[in-house]
Tab-separated table of C-alpha atoms and ligand atoms in Angstrom:
chain	number	residue	atom	x	y	z
A	19	MET	CA	168.819	28.009	84.402
A	20	ASN	CA	168.430	31.471	85.944
A	21	LEU	CA	167.999	30.061	89.431
A	22	VAL	CA	169.473	26.815	90.753
A	23	LEU	CA	166.457	25.117	92.282
A	24	LEU	CA	167.395	23.093	95.356
A	25	LEU	CA	165.320	20.170	96.589
A	26	PRO	CA	164.937	19.506	100.325
A	27	GLU	CA	167.002	16.315	99.909
A	28	ASP	CA	169.949	18.347	98.528
A	29	LEU	CA	170.425	20.050	101.919
A	30	ILE	CA	173.012	18.387	104.151
A	31	GLU	CA	172.962	21.095	106.857
A	32	ARG	CA	170.373	23.717	107.747
A	33	ASP	CA	170.519	26.500	110.308
A	34	GLY	CA	167.737	29.068	109.811
A	35	PRO	CA	168.275	30.783	106.445
A	36	CYS	CA	171.778	29.266	106.095
A	37	ALA	CA	172.327	25.832	104.609
A	38	ARG	CA	174.813	23.667	102.781
A	39	ALA	CA	173.690	21.744	99.706
A	40	VAL	CA	175.246	19.039	97.534
A	41	LEU	CA	174.216	18.574	93.894
A	42	HIS	CA	174.925	15.536	91.714
A	43	ASP	CA	172.484	15.550	88.820
A	44	ARG	CA	171.796	17.652	85.676
A	45	ARG	CA	172.182	20.791	87.811
A	46	LEU	CA	175.828	19.852	88.499
A	47	ASP	CA	176.311	19.300	84.801
A	48	HIS	CA	174.742	22.687	84.043
A	49	LEU	CA	176.883	24.469	86.650
A	50	ARG	CA	180.030	22.988	85.127
A	51	ARG	CA	179.193	23.295	81.424
A	52	VAL	CA	177.147	26.496	81.257
A	53	HIS	CA	178.160	28.540	84.322
A	54	ARG	CA	181.715	27.174	84.321
A	55	ALA	CA	181.325	27.380	88.095
A	56	ALA	CA	184.448	27.213	90.240
A	57	PRO	CA	184.957	27.539	94.023
A	58	GLY	CA	184.041	31.053	95.178
A	59	ARG	CA	181.502	31.594	92.381
A	60	GLU	CA	178.187	33.161	93.519
A	61	LEU	CA	174.900	31.790	92.190
A	62	ARG	CA	171.226	32.595	92.522
A	63	VAL	CA	169.472	29.682	94.245
A	64	GLY	CA	166.076	28.822	95.709
A	65	LEU	CA	164.578	25.984	97.691
A	66	LEU	CA	161.617	24.256	96.023
A	67	GLY	CA	158.542	25.388	97.939
A	68	GLY	CA	160.611	27.811	100.038
A	69	ARG	CA	162.730	30.959	99.908
A	70	GLN	CA	165.424	31.986	97.498
A	71	GLY	CA	168.778	33.694	97.915
A	72	ARG	CA	172.464	33.286	97.060
A	73	ALA	CA	174.916	30.419	97.134
A	74	THR	CA	178.689	30.307	97.057
A	75	VAL	CA	180.360	27.309	95.441
A	76	GLU	CA	182.581	25.654	98.062
A	77	ALA	CA	183.761	22.747	95.943
A	78	ILE	CA	182.932	21.343	92.537
A	79	ASP	CA	184.163	18.405	90.470
A	80	ALA	CA	182.716	15.829	88.075
A	81	THR	CA	180.830	14.040	90.870
A	82	ALA	CA	179.394	16.803	93.089
A	83	ALA	CA	179.033	20.504	93.780
A	84	THR	CA	178.892	21.714	97.373
A	85	LEU	CA	177.175	25.063	97.877
A	86	ARG	CA	177.012	27.346	100.935
A	87	VAL	CA	173.535	28.816	100.768
A	88	VAL	CA	171.603	31.736	102.297
A	89	LEU	CA	167.837	31.565	101.674
A	90	ASP	CA	166.390	34.876	102.854
A	91	THR	CA	164.186	36.241	100.056
A	92	PRO	CA	160.585	35.341	99.216
A	93	SER	CA	159.766	34.314	95.686
A	94	PRO	CA	157.631	36.664	93.559
A	95	PRO	CA	153.867	36.456	94.183
A	96	LYS	CA	151.941	34.088	91.941
A	97	LEU	CA	149.586	35.410	89.267
A	98	PRO	CA	146.017	34.970	90.574
A	99	LEU	CA	145.252	32.827	87.553
A	100	THR	CA	143.890	29.306	87.296
A	101	LEU	CA	144.382	27.689	83.900
A	102	LEU	CA	141.957	25.010	82.745
A	103	LEU	CA	143.910	23.374	79.964
A	104	ALA	CA	142.454	20.798	77.593
A	105	LEU	CA	145.125	18.098	77.643
A	106	PRO	CA	147.529	18.780	74.764
A	107	ARG	CA	149.856	16.289	73.040
A	108	PRO	CA	152.681	15.153	75.371
A	109	LYS	CA	155.399	17.321	73.790
A	110	THR	CA	153.179	20.391	74.042
A	111	LEU	CA	152.158	19.452	77.589
A	112	ARG	CA	155.798	19.589	78.668
A	113	ARG	CA	156.186	23.081	77.224
A	114	MET	CA	152.861	24.283	78.650
A	115	LEU	CA	153.755	23.123	82.157
A	116	GLN	CA	157.103	24.874	81.924
A	117	THR	CA	155.437	28.045	80.637
A	118	ALA	CA	152.817	27.981	83.389
A	119	ALA	CA	155.536	27.678	86.053
A	120	THR	CA	157.752	30.316	84.428
A	121	MET	CA	154.885	32.813	84.179
A	122	GLY	CA	153.846	32.305	87.812
A	123	ILE	CA	150.433	30.775	87.147
A	124	GLN	CA	148.917	29.682	90.428
A	125	ARG	CA	147.050	26.558	89.444
A	126	VAL	CA	146.668	24.346	86.366
A	127	VAL	CA	143.882	21.845	85.759
A	128	LEU	CA	144.554	19.403	82.923
A	129	MET	CA	141.107	18.494	81.693
A	130	ASN	CA	139.452	16.400	79.056
A	131	SER	CA	137.645	17.815	76.056
A	132	TRP	CA	135.940	16.169	73.045
A	133	ARG	CA	138.843	16.887	70.709
A	134	VAL	CA	141.573	15.684	73.085
A	135	ASP	CA	143.120	12.580	71.535
A	136	LYS	CA	142.437	9.684	73.942
A	137	SER	CA	145.999	8.414	73.589
A	138	TYR	CA	147.287	11.563	75.312
A	139	TRP	CA	145.802	10.329	78.596
A	140	LYS	CA	148.165	7.335	78.510
A	141	SER	CA	151.273	9.488	78.292
A	142	PRO	CA	153.982	9.002	80.934
A	143	GLN	CA	154.180	12.820	80.911
A	144	LEU	CA	151.118	12.726	83.177
A	145	GLU	CA	153.001	10.861	85.927
A	146	PRO	CA	153.377	13.145	88.966
A	147	ALA	CA	157.196	12.919	88.764
A	148	ALA	CA	157.180	13.929	85.083
A	149	ILE	CA	154.870	16.879	85.794
A	150	ALA	CA	157.052	17.954	88.730
A	151	GLU	CA	160.177	17.849	86.551
A	152	GLN	CA	158.643	20.167	83.922
A	153	LEU	CA	157.458	22.552	86.646
A	154	ARG	CA	160.987	22.656	88.093
A	155	LEU	CA	162.431	23.519	84.681
A	156	GLY	CA	159.901	26.341	84.381
A	157	LEU	CA	160.703	27.660	87.872
A	158	GLU	CA	164.440	27.612	87.118
A	159	GLN	CA	163.788	29.716	84.041
A	160	GLY	CA	161.497	32.219	85.758
A	161	GLY	CA	163.463	32.537	88.998
A	162	ASP	CA	160.727	31.164	91.238
A	163	THR	CA	160.499	28.437	93.867
A	164	MET	CA	156.729	27.931	94.169
A	165	PRO	CA	155.291	25.522	91.571
A	166	PRO	CA	151.685	25.837	90.460
A	167	GLN	CA	149.292	23.260	91.837
A	168	VAL	CA	148.485	20.817	89.026
A	169	ASP	CA	145.313	18.721	89.024
A	170	VAL	CA	144.113	16.216	86.448
A	171	GLU	CA	140.442	15.908	85.461
A	172	ARG	CA	139.916	13.011	83.061
A	173	LEU	CA	136.145	13.514	82.690
A	174	LEU	CA	134.943	16.962	81.671
A	175	VAL	CA	131.245	16.801	82.510
A	176	PRO	CA	131.599	15.501	86.110
A	177	PHE	CA	134.406	18.035	86.637
A	178	ALA	CA	132.196	20.865	85.381
A	179	LYS	CA	129.138	19.722	87.337
A	180	GLU	CA	130.801	18.816	90.609
A	181	ARG	CA	133.930	20.937	91.022
A	182	LEU	CA	134.167	23.806	88.547
A	183	ASP	CA	131.972	26.313	90.399
A	184	VAL	CA	133.878	25.821	93.650
A	185	LEU	CA	137.235	26.029	91.885
A	186	ALA	CA	136.286	29.223	90.008
A	187	ALA	CA	134.395	30.890	92.892
A	188	GLY	CA	135.267	34.567	93.251
A	189	THR	CA	137.137	34.690	89.931
A	190	THR	CA	136.365	36.175	86.527
A	191	ARG	CA	135.690	33.193	84.246
A	192	LEU	CA	136.950	33.330	80.689
A	193	LEU	CA	137.053	30.760	77.891
A	194	ALA	CA	139.546	31.433	75.126
A	195	HIS	CA	137.712	30.783	71.869
A	196	PRO	CA	138.813	32.203	68.506
A	197	ALA	CA	135.214	32.410	67.231
A	198	ALA	CA	134.014	34.521	70.190
A	199	PRO	CA	132.722	37.984	69.215
A	200	THR	CA	134.033	39.501	72.476
A	201	PRO	CA	137.686	40.520	72.646
A	202	CYS	CA	139.721	39.264	75.575
A	203	PRO	CA	139.802	41.975	78.284
A	204	ARG	CA	143.062	43.736	79.208
A	205	HIS	CA	144.943	44.461	82.444
A	206	ARG	CA	142.712	42.744	84.960
A	207	ALA	CA	143.849	42.757	88.560
A	208	GLU	CA	141.231	40.345	89.911
A	209	PRO	CA	141.618	36.539	90.092
A	210	ILE	CA	140.816	34.823	86.806
A	211	THR	CA	139.962	31.293	85.738
A	212	LEU	CA	140.876	30.809	82.087
A	213	ALA	CA	139.891	27.809	79.952
A	214	LEU	CA	142.113	26.990	76.977
A	215	GLY	CA	140.954	24.509	74.356
A	216	PRO	CA	142.536	21.551	72.553
A	217	GLU	CA	144.273	21.672	69.171
A	218	GLY	CA	140.936	21.352	67.362
A	219	GLY	CA	139.224	23.870	69.665
A	220	PHE	CA	136.219	23.482	71.973
A	221	ILE	CA	133.044	22.040	70.437
A	222	ALA	CA	129.796	24.043	70.694
A	223	ASP	CA	128.433	21.884	73.545
A	224	GLU	CA	131.575	22.558	75.578
A	225	VAL	CA	131.345	26.297	74.996
A	226	ALA	CA	127.712	26.071	76.174
A	227	LEU	CA	128.748	24.012	79.223
A	228	PHE	CA	131.331	26.590	80.275
A	229	GLU	CA	128.908	29.453	79.584
A	230	HIS	CA	126.406	27.699	81.856
A	231	HIS	CA	129.084	27.861	84.575
A	232	GLY	CA	129.629	31.590	84.081
A	233	PHE	CA	132.519	31.559	81.580
A	234	ALA	CA	132.577	34.296	78.939
A	235	PRO	CA	134.029	33.217	75.572
A	236	VAL	CA	136.699	35.723	74.504
A	237	ALA	CA	139.014	35.988	71.513
A	238	LEU	CA	142.473	37.381	70.939
A	239	GLY	CA	141.836	38.249	67.328
A	240	PRO	CA	141.143	36.497	64.043
A	241	ARG	CA	144.311	34.390	63.970
A	242	LEU	CA	144.316	30.819	65.251
A	243	LEU	CA	147.189	30.443	67.676
A	244	ARG	CA	148.734	27.236	68.914
A	245	VAL	CA	147.966	26.688	72.613
A	246	GLU	CA	151.624	27.349	73.461
A	247	GLN	CA	151.277	30.736	71.713
A	248	ALA	CA	147.789	31.480	73.049
A	249	LEU	CA	148.744	31.063	76.722
A	250	PRO	CA	151.493	33.729	76.910
A	251	ALA	CA	149.427	36.030	74.669
A	252	LEU	CA	146.408	35.690	76.976
A	253	VAL	CA	148.439	36.087	80.174
A	254	GLY	CA	150.227	39.136	78.749
A	255	ARG	CA	146.912	40.679	77.795
A	256	LEU	CA	145.112	39.925	81.057
A	257	THR	CA	147.835	40.961	83.519
B	311	LIG	N1	140.454	25.390	65.028
B	311	LIG	C1	140.418	25.657	66.443
B	311	LIG	C2	139.299	26.639	66.804
B	311	LIG	O1	138.792	27.289	65.922
B	311	LIG	O2	138.956	26.744	68.000
B	311	LIG	C3	141.774	26.204	66.877
B	311	LIG	C4	142.127	25.799	68.235
B	311	LIG	S1	143.590	26.559	68.852
B	311	LIG	C5	144.842	25.701	68.028
B	311	LIG	C6	143.665	25.888	70.470
B	311	LIG	C7	143.106	26.785	71.543
B	311	LIG	O3	143.936	27.948	71.680
B	311	LIG	C8	141.713	27.319	71.331
B	311	LIG	O4	140.709	26.383	71.697
B	311	LIG	C9	141.707	28.545	72.214
B	311	LIG	O5	141.455	28.211	73.556
B	311	LIG	C10	143.132	29.064	72.057
B	311	LIG	N2	143.221	30.063	70.978
B	311	LIG	C11	143.960	29.983	69.853
B	311	LIG	N3	143.825	31.093	69.106
B	311	LIG	C12	142.987	31.897	69.791
B	311	LIG	C13	142.424	33.197	69.539
B	311	LIG	N4	142.704	33.878	68.448
B	311	LIG	N5	141.567	33.700	70.456
B	311	LIG	C14	141.261	33.007	71.580
B	311	LIG	N6	141.755	31.796	71.866
B	311	LIG	C15	142.612	31.248	70.992
């Protein structure tokens, strides 16, 4: 945890950028076990959806930590990147959401695809609270307070027909596809919408559907990467 992420309900006093916060949950445990925090200790903190800054530990014991907080610094700007992610298996989904938040991705759409196992759509990991928890873990790692917007699209064709063009308007549209003859471009400053396939990859009809909506299939090279490897490789290459 590189930044202690505060929730609005943690704040017991607020006066402009100054606040006092009380923590009880896993963050208290982390402060005690990992940071070995004691009164007077300074910590990097941020308010979910708000600014970040510093906190001083006023008191800490097994039941609560009280922090005196100054929130005066904006979080880093988001990457102008929208990720269209074919729903992965629940364990991978957790990691992908964390990675997206850590890397500063602006928006994530979890979408269906032919080779997405139907059982994945029943996962409790898709509950809004479960998604929010993974995003918070990713923000704590990256030192950010602004989570990506996450949307869920359970039907690919209606999503593509009715919403994809609006969502991707004004962006460069790329579909990561190992079989594509075109290499993924490098160092792009403009907004990008990037589609990432399921474990088994996109089927030909899906590649054609995305191409119809202006997406260029691009490859990272001849090796087949897991989605959790492909995402950081693609983001590192594109930004
Ligand atoms: N057998 C599948 C195929 O050939 O598409 C492999 C799918 S891979 C495990 C899952 C997703 O990661 C792919 O659909 C693609 O979006 C992305 N990916 C993995 N390796 C890639 C590469 N070398 N180039 C571009 N995208 C890649």
